[in-house]
Short mmCIF file of C-alpha atoms in Angstrom, two decimals:
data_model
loop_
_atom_site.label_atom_id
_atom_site.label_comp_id
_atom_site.label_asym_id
_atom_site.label_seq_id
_atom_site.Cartn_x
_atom_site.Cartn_y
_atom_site.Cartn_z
CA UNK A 254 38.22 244.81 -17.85
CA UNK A 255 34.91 244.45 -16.97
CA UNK A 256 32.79 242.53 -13.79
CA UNK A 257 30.79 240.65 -16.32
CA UNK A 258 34.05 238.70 -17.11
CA UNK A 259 34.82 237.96 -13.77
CA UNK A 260 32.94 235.20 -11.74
CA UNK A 261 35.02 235.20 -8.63
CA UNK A 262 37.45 237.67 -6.98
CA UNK A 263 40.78 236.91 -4.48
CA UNK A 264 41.92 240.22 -2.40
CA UNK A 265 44.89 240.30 -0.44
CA UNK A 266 44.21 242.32 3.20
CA UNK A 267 47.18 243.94 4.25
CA UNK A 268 47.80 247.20 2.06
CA UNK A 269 44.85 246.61 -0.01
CA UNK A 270 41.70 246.44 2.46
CA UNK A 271 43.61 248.31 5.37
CA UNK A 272 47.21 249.43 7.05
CA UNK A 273 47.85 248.05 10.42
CA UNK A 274 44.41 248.96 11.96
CA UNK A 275 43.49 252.26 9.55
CA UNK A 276 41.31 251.19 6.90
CA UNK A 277 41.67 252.03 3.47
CA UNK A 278 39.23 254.19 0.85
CA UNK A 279 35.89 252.23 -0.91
CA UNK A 280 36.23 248.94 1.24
CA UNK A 281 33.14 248.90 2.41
CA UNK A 282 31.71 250.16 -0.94
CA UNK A 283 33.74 247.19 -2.67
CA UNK A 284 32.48 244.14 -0.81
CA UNK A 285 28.44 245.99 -1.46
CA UNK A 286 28.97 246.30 -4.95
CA UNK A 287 30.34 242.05 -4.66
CA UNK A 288 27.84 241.14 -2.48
CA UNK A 289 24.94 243.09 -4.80
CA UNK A 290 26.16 241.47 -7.73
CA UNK A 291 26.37 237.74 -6.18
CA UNK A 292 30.11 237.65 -6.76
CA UNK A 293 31.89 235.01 -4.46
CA UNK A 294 34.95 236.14 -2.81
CA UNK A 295 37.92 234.87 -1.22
CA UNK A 296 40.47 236.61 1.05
CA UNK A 297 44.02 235.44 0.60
CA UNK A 298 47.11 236.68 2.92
CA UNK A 299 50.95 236.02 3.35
CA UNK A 300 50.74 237.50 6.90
CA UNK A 301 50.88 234.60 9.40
CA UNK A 302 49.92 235.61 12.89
CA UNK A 303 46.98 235.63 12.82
CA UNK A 304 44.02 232.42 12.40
CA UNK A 305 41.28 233.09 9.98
CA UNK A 306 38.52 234.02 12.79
CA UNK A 307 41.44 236.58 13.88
CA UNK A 308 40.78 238.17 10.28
CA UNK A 309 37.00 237.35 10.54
CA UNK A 310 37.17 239.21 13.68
CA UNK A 311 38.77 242.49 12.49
CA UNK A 312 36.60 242.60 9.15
CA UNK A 313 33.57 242.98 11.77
CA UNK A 314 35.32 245.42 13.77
CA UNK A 315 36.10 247.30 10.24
CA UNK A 316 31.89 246.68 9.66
CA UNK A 317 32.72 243.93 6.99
CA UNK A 318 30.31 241.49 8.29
CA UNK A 319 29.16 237.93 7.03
CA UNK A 320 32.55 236.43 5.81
CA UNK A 321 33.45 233.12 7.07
CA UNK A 322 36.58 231.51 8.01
CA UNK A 323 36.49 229.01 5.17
CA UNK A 324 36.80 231.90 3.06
CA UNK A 325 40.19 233.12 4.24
CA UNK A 326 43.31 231.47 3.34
CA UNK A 327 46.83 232.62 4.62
CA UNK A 328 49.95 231.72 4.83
CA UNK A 329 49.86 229.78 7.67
CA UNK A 330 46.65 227.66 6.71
CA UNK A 331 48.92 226.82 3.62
CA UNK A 332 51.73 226.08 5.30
CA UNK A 333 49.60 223.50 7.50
CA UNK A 334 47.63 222.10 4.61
CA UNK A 335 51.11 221.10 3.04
CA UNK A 336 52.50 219.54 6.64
CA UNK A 337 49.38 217.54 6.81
CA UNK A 338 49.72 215.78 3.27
CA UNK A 339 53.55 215.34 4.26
CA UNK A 340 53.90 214.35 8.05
CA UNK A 341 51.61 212.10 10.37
CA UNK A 342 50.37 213.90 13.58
CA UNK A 343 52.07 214.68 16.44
CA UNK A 344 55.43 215.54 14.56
CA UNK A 345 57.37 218.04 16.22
CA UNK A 346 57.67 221.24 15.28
CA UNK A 347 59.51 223.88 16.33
CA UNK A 348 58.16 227.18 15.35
CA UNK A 349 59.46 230.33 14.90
CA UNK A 350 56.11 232.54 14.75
CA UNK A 351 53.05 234.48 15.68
CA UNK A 352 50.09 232.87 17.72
CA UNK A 353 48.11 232.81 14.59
CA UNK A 354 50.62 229.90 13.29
CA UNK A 355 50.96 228.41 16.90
CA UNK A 356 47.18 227.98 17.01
CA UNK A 357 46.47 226.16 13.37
CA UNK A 358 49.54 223.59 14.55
CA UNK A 359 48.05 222.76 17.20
CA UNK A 360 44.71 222.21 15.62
CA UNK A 361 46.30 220.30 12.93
CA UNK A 362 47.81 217.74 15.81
CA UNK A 363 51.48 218.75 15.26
CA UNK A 364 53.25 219.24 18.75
CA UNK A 365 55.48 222.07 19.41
CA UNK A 366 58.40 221.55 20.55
CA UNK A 367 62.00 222.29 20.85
CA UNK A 368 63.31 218.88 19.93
CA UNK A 369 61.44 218.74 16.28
CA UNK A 370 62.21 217.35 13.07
CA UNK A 371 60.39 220.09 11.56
CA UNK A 372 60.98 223.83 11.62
CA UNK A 373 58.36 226.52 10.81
CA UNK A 374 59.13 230.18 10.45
CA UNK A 375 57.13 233.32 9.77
CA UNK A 376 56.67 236.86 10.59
CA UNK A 377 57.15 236.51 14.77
CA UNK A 378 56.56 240.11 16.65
CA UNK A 379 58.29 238.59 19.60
CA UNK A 380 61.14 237.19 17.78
CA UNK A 381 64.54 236.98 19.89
CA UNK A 382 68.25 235.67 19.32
CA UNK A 383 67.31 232.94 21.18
CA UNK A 384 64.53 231.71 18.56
CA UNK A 385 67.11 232.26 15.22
CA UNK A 386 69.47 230.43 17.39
CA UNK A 387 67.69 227.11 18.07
CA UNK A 388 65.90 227.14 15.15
CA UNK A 389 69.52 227.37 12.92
CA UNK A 390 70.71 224.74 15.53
CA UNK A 391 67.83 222.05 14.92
CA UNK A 392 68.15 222.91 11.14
CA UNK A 393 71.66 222.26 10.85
CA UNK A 394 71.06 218.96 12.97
CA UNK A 395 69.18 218.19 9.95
CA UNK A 396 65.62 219.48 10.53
CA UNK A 397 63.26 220.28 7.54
CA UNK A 398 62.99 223.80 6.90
CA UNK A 399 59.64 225.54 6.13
CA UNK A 400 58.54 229.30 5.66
CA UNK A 401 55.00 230.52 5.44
CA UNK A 402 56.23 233.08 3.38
CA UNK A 403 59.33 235.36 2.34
CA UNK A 404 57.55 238.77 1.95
CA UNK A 405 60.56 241.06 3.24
CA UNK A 406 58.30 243.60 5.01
CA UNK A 407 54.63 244.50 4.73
CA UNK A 408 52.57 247.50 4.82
CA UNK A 409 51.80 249.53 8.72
CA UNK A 410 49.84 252.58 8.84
CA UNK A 411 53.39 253.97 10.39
CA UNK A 412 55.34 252.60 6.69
CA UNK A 413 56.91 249.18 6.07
CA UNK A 414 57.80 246.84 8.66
CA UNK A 415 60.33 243.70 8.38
CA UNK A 416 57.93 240.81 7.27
CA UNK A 417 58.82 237.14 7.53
CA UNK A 418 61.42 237.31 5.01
CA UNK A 419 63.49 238.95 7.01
CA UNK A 420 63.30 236.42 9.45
CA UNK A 421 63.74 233.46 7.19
CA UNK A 422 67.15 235.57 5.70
CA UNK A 423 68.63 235.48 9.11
CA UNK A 424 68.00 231.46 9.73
CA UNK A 425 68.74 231.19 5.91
CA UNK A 426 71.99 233.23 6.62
CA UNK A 427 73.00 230.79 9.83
CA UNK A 428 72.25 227.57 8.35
CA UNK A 429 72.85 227.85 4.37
CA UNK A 430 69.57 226.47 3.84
CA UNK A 431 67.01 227.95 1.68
CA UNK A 432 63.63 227.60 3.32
CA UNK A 433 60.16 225.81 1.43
CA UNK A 434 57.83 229.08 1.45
CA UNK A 435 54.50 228.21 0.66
CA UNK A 436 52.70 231.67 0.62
CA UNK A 437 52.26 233.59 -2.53
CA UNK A 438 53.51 233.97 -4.99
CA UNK A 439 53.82 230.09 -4.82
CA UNK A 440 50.37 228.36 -6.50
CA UNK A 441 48.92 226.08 -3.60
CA UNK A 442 47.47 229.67 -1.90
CA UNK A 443 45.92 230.35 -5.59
CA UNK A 444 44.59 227.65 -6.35
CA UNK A 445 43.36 226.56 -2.43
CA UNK A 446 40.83 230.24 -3.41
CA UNK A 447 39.88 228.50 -6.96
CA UNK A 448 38.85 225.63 -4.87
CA UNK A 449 36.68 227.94 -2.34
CA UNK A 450 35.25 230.17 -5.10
CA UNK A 451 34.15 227.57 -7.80
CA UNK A 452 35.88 229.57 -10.45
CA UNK A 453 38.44 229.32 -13.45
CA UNK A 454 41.40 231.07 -12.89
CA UNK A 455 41.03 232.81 -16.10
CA UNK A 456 37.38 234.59 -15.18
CA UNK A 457 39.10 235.08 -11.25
CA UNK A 458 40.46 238.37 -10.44
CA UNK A 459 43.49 238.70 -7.65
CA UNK A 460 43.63 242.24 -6.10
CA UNK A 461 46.36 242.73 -4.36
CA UNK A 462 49.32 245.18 -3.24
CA UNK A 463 52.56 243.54 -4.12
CA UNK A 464 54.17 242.71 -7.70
CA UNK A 465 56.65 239.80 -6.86
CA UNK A 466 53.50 238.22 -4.48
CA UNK A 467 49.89 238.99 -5.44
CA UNK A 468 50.46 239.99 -8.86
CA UNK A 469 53.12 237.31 -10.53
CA UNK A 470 51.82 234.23 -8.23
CA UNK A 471 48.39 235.23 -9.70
CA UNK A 472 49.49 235.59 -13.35
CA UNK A 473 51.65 232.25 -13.19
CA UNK A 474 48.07 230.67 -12.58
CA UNK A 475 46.34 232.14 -14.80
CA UNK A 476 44.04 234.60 -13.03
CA UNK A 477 43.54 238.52 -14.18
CA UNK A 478 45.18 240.85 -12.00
CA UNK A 479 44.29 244.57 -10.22
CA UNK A 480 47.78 246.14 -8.37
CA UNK A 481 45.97 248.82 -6.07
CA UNK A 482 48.63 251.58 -5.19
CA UNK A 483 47.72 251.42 -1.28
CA UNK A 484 50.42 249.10 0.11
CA UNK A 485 53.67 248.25 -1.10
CA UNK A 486 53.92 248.67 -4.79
CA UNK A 487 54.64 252.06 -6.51
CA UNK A 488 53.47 253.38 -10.09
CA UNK A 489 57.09 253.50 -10.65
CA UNK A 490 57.69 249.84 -9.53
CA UNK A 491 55.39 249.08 -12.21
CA UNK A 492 57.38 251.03 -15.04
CA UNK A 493 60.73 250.21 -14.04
CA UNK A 494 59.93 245.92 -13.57
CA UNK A 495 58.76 243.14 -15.03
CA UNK A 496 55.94 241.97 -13.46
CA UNK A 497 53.15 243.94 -15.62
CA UNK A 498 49.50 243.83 -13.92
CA UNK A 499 46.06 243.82 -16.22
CA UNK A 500 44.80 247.24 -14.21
CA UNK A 501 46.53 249.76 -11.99
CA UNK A 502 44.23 251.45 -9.31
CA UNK A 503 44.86 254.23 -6.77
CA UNK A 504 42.81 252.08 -4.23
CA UNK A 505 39.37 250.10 -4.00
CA UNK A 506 37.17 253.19 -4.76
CA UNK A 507 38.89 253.44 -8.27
CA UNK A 508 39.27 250.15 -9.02
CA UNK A 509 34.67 249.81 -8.38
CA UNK A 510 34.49 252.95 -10.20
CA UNK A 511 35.52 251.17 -13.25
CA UNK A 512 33.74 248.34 -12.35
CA UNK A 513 30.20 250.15 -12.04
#
């Protein structure tokens, strides 16, 4: 696989551009040899807590300067894209999350609340029994239940940390209701990048650090796929599942060495 059939590239952050706040090998080097050859880009993340000028913020700090919001899809701008098609402003929601997912609601015109019709979890790092409880109460009053996404942990510089699967499992587990996720690997977060980049799916390539997430959401679509061995997914994952990715790479630097 070569750059000259790709015309647009997805990356996932978390375990492929950096752990926690320790960046990872060739990033810097990656997004030069994009921006040299006048490949757009689009960054696409299951983590929820924070807004896209939260991650525009912290690609400066890493000295990854120039990207835009618009160019930054996660979970939680997914999540709201799909309540906005679905329910008029000023629905309540009650939401079981990080700031990042407080913030878009808000900005959307939903109203949080804990009387809602609606309820919204993700990854919260200030979760407590009190949250799982009304949430599983308001569900089993008959509240809709959505999920930014059902990653069960995701990649810290210190090793894997419970993700927001784990907290939709526990409300799942309380109310017997299965949650609508609408991160990857479900297709509105693919094809919401498509729309950004101008591309086909089939000359896009997804980079990313998870099999059951970046790489099979990304394949269902149509797009080629790089699994970088930096986050969650193992060389031995690889040879002992299912999910099969186009190219295998210890981390950026090897995956532009192939590319130059």
């Amino acid at each position: 696989m070569t750059l000259a059939n790709i015309s647009g590239v997805v990356m996932d952050m978390d375990g492929v551009l950096w752990r926690g706040d320790v960046q990872l090998p060739g990033v810097h080097e990656w997004f030069s040899l994009l921006r040299t050859r006048a490949i757009p880009f689009a960054l696409a993340t299951n983590n929820s807590t924070k807004t896209p000028t939260d991650y525009v913020d912290k690609l400066a700090h890493f000295g990854i300067d120039g990207v835009k919001p618009h160019q930054i899809i996660t979970s939680s701008t997914t999540t709201v894209d799909y309540l906005r098609k679905h329910y008029p402003a000023g629905t309540k929601v009650y939401v079981v999350g990080g700031d990042g997912l407080r913030t878009l609601l808000v900005e959307a015109g939903f109203q949080l609340a804990d009387d809602a019709q609606l309820v919204v979890a993700g990854l919260d790092p200030q979760l407590t029994y009190a949250k799982l409880k009304q949430a599983t109460l308001l569900i089993r009053a008959g509240a809709e239940f959505i999920g930014t996404n059902d990653d069960r942990t995701f990649p810290t510089a210190e090793g894997l940390a419970p993700g927001a699967g784990s907290v939709l499992a526990a409300i799942q587990t309380a109310t017997d209701q299965k949650p609508r996720t609408m991160g990857k690997p479900n297709a509105p977060m693919f094809e919401a990048a498509l729309a950004i980049l101008g591309t086909d799916a089939e000359h896009t390539l997804m980079i990313g650090d998870r099999l059951e997430t970046d790489i099979a959401g990304a394949q269902r679509v149509g797009y080629r796929t790089a699994l970088v061995l930096t986050g969650v997914a193992t060389a031995d994952d690889v040879d002992q599942g299912t999910i099969k990715p186009d190219t295998i790479y210890a981390d950026l630097d090897a995956l532009r060495g192939d590319f130059i």
